[in-house]
Amino acid sequence: MLVLLPPSEGKAPSGSGAPLELESLSLPGLTAAREGVLGELVELCSGDEDKAREVLGIGEGLRGEVAKNAGLRTAGARPAGEIYTGVLYDALDLGSLDAAATRRATGSLLVFSGLWGAVRVTDRIPSYRCSMGVKLPGLGALGAYWRTPMAAALTAAAGHGLVLDLRSSAYAAAWKPKGEVAGRTATVRVLHSRTVDGVEKRSVVSHFNKATKGRIVRSLLTAGAVPKDPAELVEALRDLGYAVEAEAPGRAGRAWTLDVVVTEIH
């Protein structure tokens, strides 16, 4: 099973470890593309600070992020699973998994990134600021930039098993499973169900959407569930206590759609 995750805007500090080694990251087919983004990002953030903030879409209060990006080549690096924070990663809580679940996380989780393309949770990276929605002056929109190098690398990473896609739309733009891979891909959204005047109403709640996705991944990892395809995933999630509604694709080359319906927000 391959689980595709979005990154977090907020990130833990880089720390004082050894600096980044691009060649050591997983998915080596992305190395050249990573170098292209890294080089341009460092150059951008080493120059006009106001221009860099405008390109990165960050406000006055985040000026420190520009300096952080300028020093990416020499900053300390930590496992990506420690760098990414926020609602989804708090709910996933990688650090508290037992040894068996940690091994499963290492082999199955892939975090998408505007800077790195995609990394495993054990890949050592520095803290950075660069979302997939950024348009770098020399490379253009990163979502489009990553599509070509990601096509081969992610198709290979998907292997022959289930692909569980929990990415947000911005990161999904960088790689869309096609053909046979799409047929064993399941995309998930979380819906909050409530009753108003006797009528059920459903809505997507951003915070809870992220938290529930983190809990879903944690549940699968701790249970040792290994669904081989979307239909088995539906059964596995239901066995774990989730209310799941599934829609199989109407034709070949399309992914399954899974709605996880919740009644409580926390």
mmCIF file of C-alpha atoms in Angstrom:
data_model
loop_
_atom_site.group_PDB
_atom_site.id
_atom_site.type_symbol
_atom_site.label_atom_id
_atom_site.label_comp_id
_atom_site.label_asym_id
_atom_site.label_seq_id
_atom_site.Cartn_x
_atom_site.Cartn_y
_atom_site.Cartn_z
ATOM 1 C CA MET A 1 0.000 0.000 0.000
ATOM 2 C CA LEU A 2 1.242 3.477 -0.892
ATOM 3 C CA VAL A 3 -0.254 6.380 1.077
ATOM 4 C CA LEU A 4 0.016 9.852 -0.456
ATOM 5 C CA LEU A 5 -0.011 12.700 2.072
ATOM 6 C CA PRO A 6 0.072 16.490 1.787
ATOM 7 C CA PRO A 7 2.816 18.311 3.710
ATOM 8 C CA SER A 8 2.095 20.887 6.403
ATOM 9 C CA GLU A 9 2.547 24.636 6.094
ATOM 10 C CA GLY A 10 3.991 24.718 9.591
ATOM 11 C CA LYS A 11 7.196 22.790 10.145
ATOM 12 C CA ALA A 12 9.452 21.963 13.051
ATOM 13 C CA PRO A 13 12.893 23.625 13.191
ATOM 14 C CA SER A 14 15.678 21.991 11.196
ATOM 15 C CA GLY A 15 17.807 21.303 14.235
ATOM 16 C CA SER A 16 21.584 20.915 14.282
ATOM 17 C CA GLY A 17 22.061 17.664 12.377
ATOM 18 C CA ALA A 18 24.102 17.137 9.222
ATOM 19 C CA PRO A 19 22.894 19.146 6.214
ATOM 20 C CA LEU A 20 20.760 17.917 3.346
ATOM 21 C CA GLU A 21 22.142 15.356 0.881
ATOM 22 C CA LEU A 22 19.856 15.413 -2.145
ATOM 23 C CA GLU A 23 21.249 12.152 -3.484
ATOM 24 C CA SER A 24 20.217 10.326 -0.316
ATOM 25 C CA LEU A 25 16.501 11.070 -0.698
ATOM 26 C CA SER A 26 14.053 8.406 -1.821
ATOM 27 C CA LEU A 27 12.801 8.409 -5.421
ATOM 28 C CA PRO A 28 16.228 9.222 -6.931
ATOM 29 C CA GLY A 29 14.605 9.893 -10.288
ATOM 30 C CA LEU A 30 13.517 13.233 -8.819
ATOM 31 C CA THR A 31 17.033 14.382 -7.864
ATOM 32 C CA ALA A 32 17.608 16.651 -10.867
ATOM 33 C CA ALA A 33 14.184 18.255 -10.520
ATOM 34 C CA ARG A 34 14.761 18.767 -6.787
ATOM 35 C CA GLU A 35 18.070 20.478 -7.512
ATOM 36 C CA GLY A 36 16.294 22.791 -9.946
ATOM 37 C CA VAL A 37 13.717 23.929 -7.373
ATOM 38 C CA LEU A 38 16.235 24.099 -4.527
ATOM 39 C CA GLY A 39 18.670 26.220 -6.539
ATOM 40 C CA GLU A 40 16.048 28.700 -7.631
ATOM 41 C CA LEU A 41 14.436 28.917 -4.200
ATOM 42 C CA VAL A 42 17.766 29.587 -2.475
ATOM 43 C CA GLU A 43 18.657 32.215 -5.088
ATOM 44 C CA LEU A 44 15.265 33.908 -4.767
ATOM 45 C CA CYS A 45 15.453 34.044 -0.986
ATOM 46 C CA SER A 46 19.071 35.252 -0.976
ATOM 47 C CA GLY A 47 18.065 38.400 -2.882
ATOM 48 C CA ASP A 48 15.219 40.887 -2.494
ATOM 49 C CA GLU A 49 13.285 39.825 0.613
ATOM 50 C CA ASP A 50 10.063 41.579 -0.372
ATOM 51 C CA LYS A 51 10.070 39.921 -3.790
ATOM 52 C CA ALA A 52 10.693 36.542 -2.164
ATOM 53 C CA ARG A 53 7.785 37.026 0.237
ATOM 54 C CA GLU A 54 5.521 37.993 -2.666
ATOM 55 C CA VAL A 55 6.480 34.908 -4.682
ATOM 56 C CA LEU A 56 6.092 32.604 -1.685
ATOM 57 C CA GLY A 57 2.827 34.220 -0.628
ATOM 58 C CA ILE A 58 3.863 34.913 2.951
ATOM 59 C CA GLY A 59 3.166 37.961 5.069
ATOM 60 C CA GLU A 60 5.271 40.428 7.002
ATOM 61 C CA GLY A 61 5.185 38.275 10.112
ATOM 62 C CA LEU A 62 6.913 35.394 8.317
ATOM 63 C CA ARG A 63 10.012 37.229 7.105
ATOM 64 C CA GLY A 64 12.130 34.651 8.898
ATOM 65 C CA GLU A 65 10.964 32.016 6.422
ATOM 66 C CA VAL A 66 12.843 33.811 3.647
ATOM 67 C CA ALA A 67 16.135 33.667 5.528
ATOM 68 C CA LYS A 68 15.461 30.023 6.369
ATOM 69 C CA ASN A 69 15.056 29.197 2.682
ATOM 70 C CA ALA A 70 18.239 31.088 1.797
ATOM 71 C CA GLY A 71 20.204 28.767 4.090
ATOM 72 C CA LEU A 72 18.693 25.455 2.996
ATOM 73 C CA ARG A 73 21.939 23.980 1.658
ATOM 74 C CA THR A 74 23.730 24.289 4.996
ATOM 75 C CA ALA A 75 20.833 23.952 7.449
ATOM 76 C CA GLY A 76 20.554 20.862 9.614
ATOM 77 C CA ALA A 77 18.300 18.087 8.345
ATOM 78 C CA ARG A 78 15.916 15.782 10.194
ATOM 79 C CA PRO A 79 13.592 12.948 9.131
ATOM 80 C CA ALA A 80 10.627 14.364 7.226
ATOM 81 C CA GLY A 81 8.302 12.674 9.698
ATOM 82 C CA GLU A 82 9.731 14.989 12.374
ATOM 83 C CA ILE A 83 9.757 18.105 10.179
ATOM 84 C CA TYR A 84 6.093 18.056 9.151
ATOM 85 C CA THR A 85 3.702 19.159 11.895
ATOM 86 C CA GLY A 86 0.119 20.392 11.963
ATOM 87 C CA VAL A 87 -3.311 18.816 12.338
ATOM 88 C CA LEU A 88 -2.885 15.727 10.155
ATOM 89 C CA TYR A 89 0.565 14.891 11.529
ATOM 90 C CA ASP A 90 -0.536 15.501 15.128
ATOM 91 C CA ALA A 91 -3.352 12.976 14.632
ATOM 92 C CA LEU A 92 -1.010 10.528 12.884
ATOM 93 C CA ASP A 93 1.562 10.927 15.708
ATOM 94 C CA LEU A 94 4.355 8.967 14.050
ATOM 95 C CA GLY A 95 6.609 9.210 17.090
ATOM 96 C CA SER A 96 4.279 7.123 19.256
ATOM 97 C CA LEU A 97 3.852 4.204 16.843
ATOM 98 C CA ASP A 98 5.208 0.837 17.913
ATOM 99 C CA ALA A 99 8.077 -0.762 15.997
ATOM 100 C CA ALA A 100 5.887 -2.755 13.603
ATOM 101 C CA ALA A 101 3.659 0.212 12.744
ATOM 102 C CA THR A 102 6.757 2.389 12.286
ATOM 103 C CA ARG A 103 8.135 -0.079 9.734
ATOM 104 C CA ARG A 104 4.834 0.046 7.873
ATOM 105 C CA ALA A 105 4.888 3.854 7.908
ATOM 106 C CA THR A 106 8.439 3.895 6.561
ATOM 107 C CA GLY A 107 7.489 1.667 3.657
ATOM 108 C CA SER A 108 4.105 3.129 2.767
ATOM 109 C CA LEU A 109 3.920 6.870 3.497
ATOM 110 C CA LEU A 110 4.925 9.402 0.874
ATOM 111 C CA VAL A 111 4.673 13.137 1.597
ATOM 112 C CA PHE A 112 4.264 15.481 -1.372
ATOM 113 C CA SER A 113 6.164 18.775 -1.415
ATOM 114 C CA GLY A 114 6.567 21.825 -3.605
ATOM 115 C CA LEU A 115 10.322 21.696 -2.975
ATOM 116 C CA TRP A 116 11.154 17.977 -2.905
ATOM 117 C CA GLY A 117 8.399 16.553 -5.094
ATOM 118 C CA ALA A 118 7.741 13.698 -2.675
ATOM 119 C CA VAL A 119 9.708 12.181 0.209
ATOM 120 C CA ARG A 120 9.508 9.238 2.582
ATOM 121 C CA VAL A 121 9.050 10.040 6.273
ATOM 122 C CA THR A 122 12.584 8.806 6.952
ATOM 123 C CA ASP A 123 14.199 11.093 4.354
ATOM 124 C CA ARG A 124 16.297 13.750 6.069
ATOM 125 C CA ILE A 125 15.301 17.282 5.001
ATOM 126 C CA PRO A 126 15.664 20.790 6.468
ATOM 127 C CA SER A 127 12.693 22.925 7.462
ATOM 128 C CA TYR A 128 11.541 25.079 4.525
ATOM 129 C CA ARG A 129 8.713 27.188 3.105
ATOM 130 C CA CYS A 130 7.581 26.461 -0.454
ATOM 131 C CA SER A 131 4.070 25.264 -1.242
ATOM 132 C CA MET A 132 3.016 23.509 -4.429
ATOM 133 C CA GLY A 133 1.037 26.626 -5.383
ATOM 134 C CA VAL A 134 4.188 28.756 -5.706
ATOM 135 C CA LYS A 135 5.275 30.064 -9.129
ATOM 136 C CA LEU A 136 9.055 30.455 -9.141
ATOM 137 C CA PRO A 137 10.378 33.051 -11.617
ATOM 138 C CA GLY A 138 12.456 30.633 -13.675
ATOM 139 C CA LEU A 139 10.444 27.417 -13.306
ATOM 140 C CA GLY A 140 6.854 28.598 -13.249
ATOM 141 C CA ALA A 141 4.053 26.902 -11.323
ATOM 142 C CA LEU A 142 5.484 24.039 -9.279
ATOM 143 C CA GLY A 143 2.402 21.861 -9.709
ATOM 144 C CA ALA A 144 3.022 21.823 -13.460
ATOM 145 C CA TYR A 145 6.817 21.624 -13.077
ATOM 146 C CA TRP A 146 6.640 18.385 -11.127
ATOM 147 C CA ARG A 147 4.275 16.510 -13.445
ATOM 148 C CA THR A 148 6.884 15.216 -15.879
ATOM 149 C CA PRO A 149 9.505 13.942 -13.389
ATOM 150 C CA MET A 150 6.783 12.596 -11.084
ATOM 151 C CA ALA A 151 5.064 10.565 -13.818
ATOM 152 C CA ALA A 152 7.716 7.844 -13.936
ATOM 153 C CA ALA A 153 8.888 8.042 -10.311
ATOM 154 C CA LEU A 154 5.440 7.784 -8.731
ATOM 155 C CA THR A 155 4.144 5.155 -11.106
ATOM 156 C CA ALA A 156 7.120 3.006 -10.130
ATOM 157 C CA ALA A 157 6.622 3.748 -6.415
ATOM 158 C CA ALA A 158 2.970 2.694 -6.669
ATOM 159 C CA GLY A 159 4.073 -0.824 -7.628
ATOM 160 C CA HIS A 160 1.158 -3.231 -7.955
ATOM 161 C CA GLY A 161 -0.763 -2.455 -4.779
ATOM 162 C CA LEU A 162 -3.347 -0.056 -3.408
ATOM 163 C CA VAL A 163 -2.730 3.690 -3.631
ATOM 164 C CA LEU A 164 -4.492 5.647 -0.877
ATOM 165 C CA ASP A 165 -4.594 9.306 -1.927
ATOM 166 C CA LEU A 166 -5.126 11.766 0.939
ATOM 167 C CA ARG A 167 -3.597 14.815 -0.766
ATOM 168 C CA SER A 168 -5.197 18.226 -1.088
ATOM 169 C CA SER A 169 -6.019 19.437 -4.606
ATOM 170 C CA ALA A 170 -2.857 21.569 -4.950
ATOM 171 C CA TYR A 171 -0.603 18.557 -4.358
ATOM 172 C CA ALA A 172 -2.775 16.170 -6.348
ATOM 173 C CA ALA A 173 -2.021 18.337 -9.398
ATOM 174 C CA ALA A 174 1.625 17.205 -9.347
ATOM 175 C CA TRP A 175 0.789 13.564 -10.060
ATOM 176 C CA LYS A 176 -2.488 12.026 -11.166
ATOM 177 C CA PRO A 177 -2.560 8.227 -11.305
ATOM 178 C CA LYS A 178 -3.499 6.996 -14.750
ATOM 179 C CA GLY A 179 -4.525 3.789 -16.416
ATOM 180 C CA GLU A 180 -4.170 0.631 -14.369
ATOM 181 C CA VAL A 181 -2.719 2.529 -11.389
ATOM 182 C CA ALA A 182 -5.793 4.773 -11.235
ATOM 183 C CA GLY A 183 -8.035 1.719 -11.018
ATOM 184 C CA ARG A 184 -6.403 0.705 -7.715
ATOM 185 C CA THR A 185 -6.309 4.235 -6.312
ATOM 186 C CA ALA A 186 -8.759 5.478 -3.688
ATOM 187 C CA THR A 187 -9.183 9.180 -2.964
ATOM 188 C CA VAL A 188 -10.720 10.100 0.372
ATOM 189 C CA ARG A 189 -12.699 13.049 1.604
ATOM 190 C CA VAL A 190 -14.153 13.528 5.083
ATOM 191 C CA LEU A 191 -17.726 14.745 5.457
ATOM 192 C CA HIS A 192 -19.311 16.077 8.634
ATOM 193 C CA SER A 193 -22.914 14.899 8.938
ATOM 194 C CA ARG A 194 -25.386 16.767 11.118
ATOM 195 C CA THR A 195 -29.161 16.942 11.354
ATOM 196 C CA VAL A 196 -30.857 20.321 10.969
ATOM 197 C CA ASP A 197 -34.647 20.440 11.379
ATOM 198 C CA GLY A 198 -34.832 16.731 10.739
ATOM 199 C CA VAL A 199 -32.781 16.925 7.549
ATOM 200 C CA GLU A 200 -29.251 15.543 7.220
ATOM 201 C CA LYS A 201 -26.714 18.071 6.004
ATOM 202 C CA ARG A 202 -23.122 17.269 5.081
ATOM 203 C CA SER A 203 -20.150 19.553 4.759
ATOM 204 C CA VAL A 204 -16.370 19.430 4.483
ATOM 205 C CA VAL A 205 -14.647 20.896 7.536
ATOM 206 C CA SER A 206 -10.991 21.629 6.817
ATOM 207 C CA HIS A 207 -9.520 21.109 10.282
ATOM 208 C CA PHE A 208 -11.459 17.936 10.963
ATOM 209 C CA ASN A 209 -10.822 16.671 7.442
ATOM 210 C CA LYS A 210 -7.081 16.759 8.142
ATOM 211 C CA ALA A 211 -7.375 15.275 11.632
ATOM 212 C CA THR A 212 -9.553 12.398 10.455
ATOM 213 C CA LYS A 213 -7.163 11.593 7.601
ATOM 214 C CA GLY A 214 -4.332 11.412 10.118
ATOM 215 C CA ARG A 215 -6.376 9.080 12.317
ATOM 216 C CA ILE A 216 -7.288 6.896 9.335
ATOM 217 C CA VAL A 217 -3.635 6.368 8.446
ATOM 218 C CA ARG A 218 -2.715 5.688 12.065
ATOM 219 C CA SER A 219 -5.557 3.160 12.382
ATOM 220 C CA LEU A 220 -4.402 1.266 9.297
ATOM 221 C CA LEU A 221 -0.767 1.266 10.432
ATOM 222 C CA THR A 222 -1.459 0.119 13.993
ATOM 223 C CA ALA A 223 -3.935 -2.553 12.894
ATOM 224 C CA GLY A 224 -1.474 -3.942 10.370
ATOM 225 C CA ALA A 225 -4.137 -3.723 7.682
ATOM 226 C CA VAL A 226 -2.833 -4.473 4.184
ATOM 227 C CA PRO A 227 -5.739 -3.958 1.773
ATOM 228 C CA LYS A 228 -4.750 -4.863 -1.767
ATOM 229 C CA ASP A 229 -7.308 -2.725 -3.581
ATOM 230 C CA PRO A 230 -9.948 -0.042 -2.888
ATOM 231 C CA ALA A 231 -12.700 -2.584 -2.192
ATOM 232 C CA GLU A 232 -10.574 -4.233 0.510
ATOM 233 C CA LEU A 233 -9.729 -0.781 1.894
ATOM 234 C CA VAL A 234 -13.433 -0.017 2.345
ATOM 235 C CA GLU A 235 -13.884 -3.229 4.326
ATOM 236 C CA ALA A 236 -10.759 -2.581 6.392
ATOM 237 C CA LEU A 237 -11.910 0.920 7.336
ATOM 238 C CA ARG A 238 -15.384 -0.304 8.239
ATOM 239 C CA ASP A 239 -13.820 -3.016 10.421
ATOM 240 C CA LEU A 240 -11.870 -0.237 12.157
ATOM 241 C CA GLY A 241 -15.097 1.602 12.963
ATOM 242 C CA TYR A 242 -15.246 4.212 10.179
ATOM 243 C CA ALA A 243 -18.464 4.982 8.310
ATOM 244 C CA VAL A 244 -17.433 4.740 4.672
ATOM 245 C CA GLU A 245 -19.408 5.275 1.482
ATOM 246 C CA ALA A 246 -17.626 4.128 -1.666
ATOM 247 C CA GLU A 247 -18.100 4.943 -5.317
ATOM 248 C CA ALA A 248 -16.370 2.692 -7.807
ATOM 249 C CA PRO A 249 -15.180 4.373 -11.008
ATOM 250 C CA GLY A 250 -17.635 4.389 -13.877
ATOM 251 C CA ARG A 251 -14.959 3.459 -16.380
ATOM 252 C CA ALA A 252 -11.393 2.255 -16.579
ATOM 253 C CA GLY A 253 -8.590 4.642 -15.754
ATOM 254 C CA ARG A 254 -10.453 6.423 -12.967
ATOM 255 C CA ALA A 255 -9.912 6.280 -9.205
ATOM 256 C CA TRP A 256 -12.363 5.159 -6.551
ATOM 257 C CA THR A 257 -13.939 7.851 -4.370
ATOM 258 C CA LEU A 258 -14.389 7.165 -0.658
ATOM 259 C CA ASP A 259 -16.396 9.391 1.681
ATOM 260 C CA VAL A 260 -15.684 8.952 5.380
ATOM 261 C CA VAL A 261 -18.722 10.317 7.217
ATOM 262 C CA VAL A 262 -18.327 11.633 10.774
ATOM 263 C CA THR A 263 -20.855 13.078 13.193
ATOM 264 C CA GLU A 264 -18.507 14.604 15.764
ATOM 265 C CA ILE A 265 -15.848 17.264 15.212
ATOM 266 C CA HIS A 266 -12.763 17.043 17.408
#
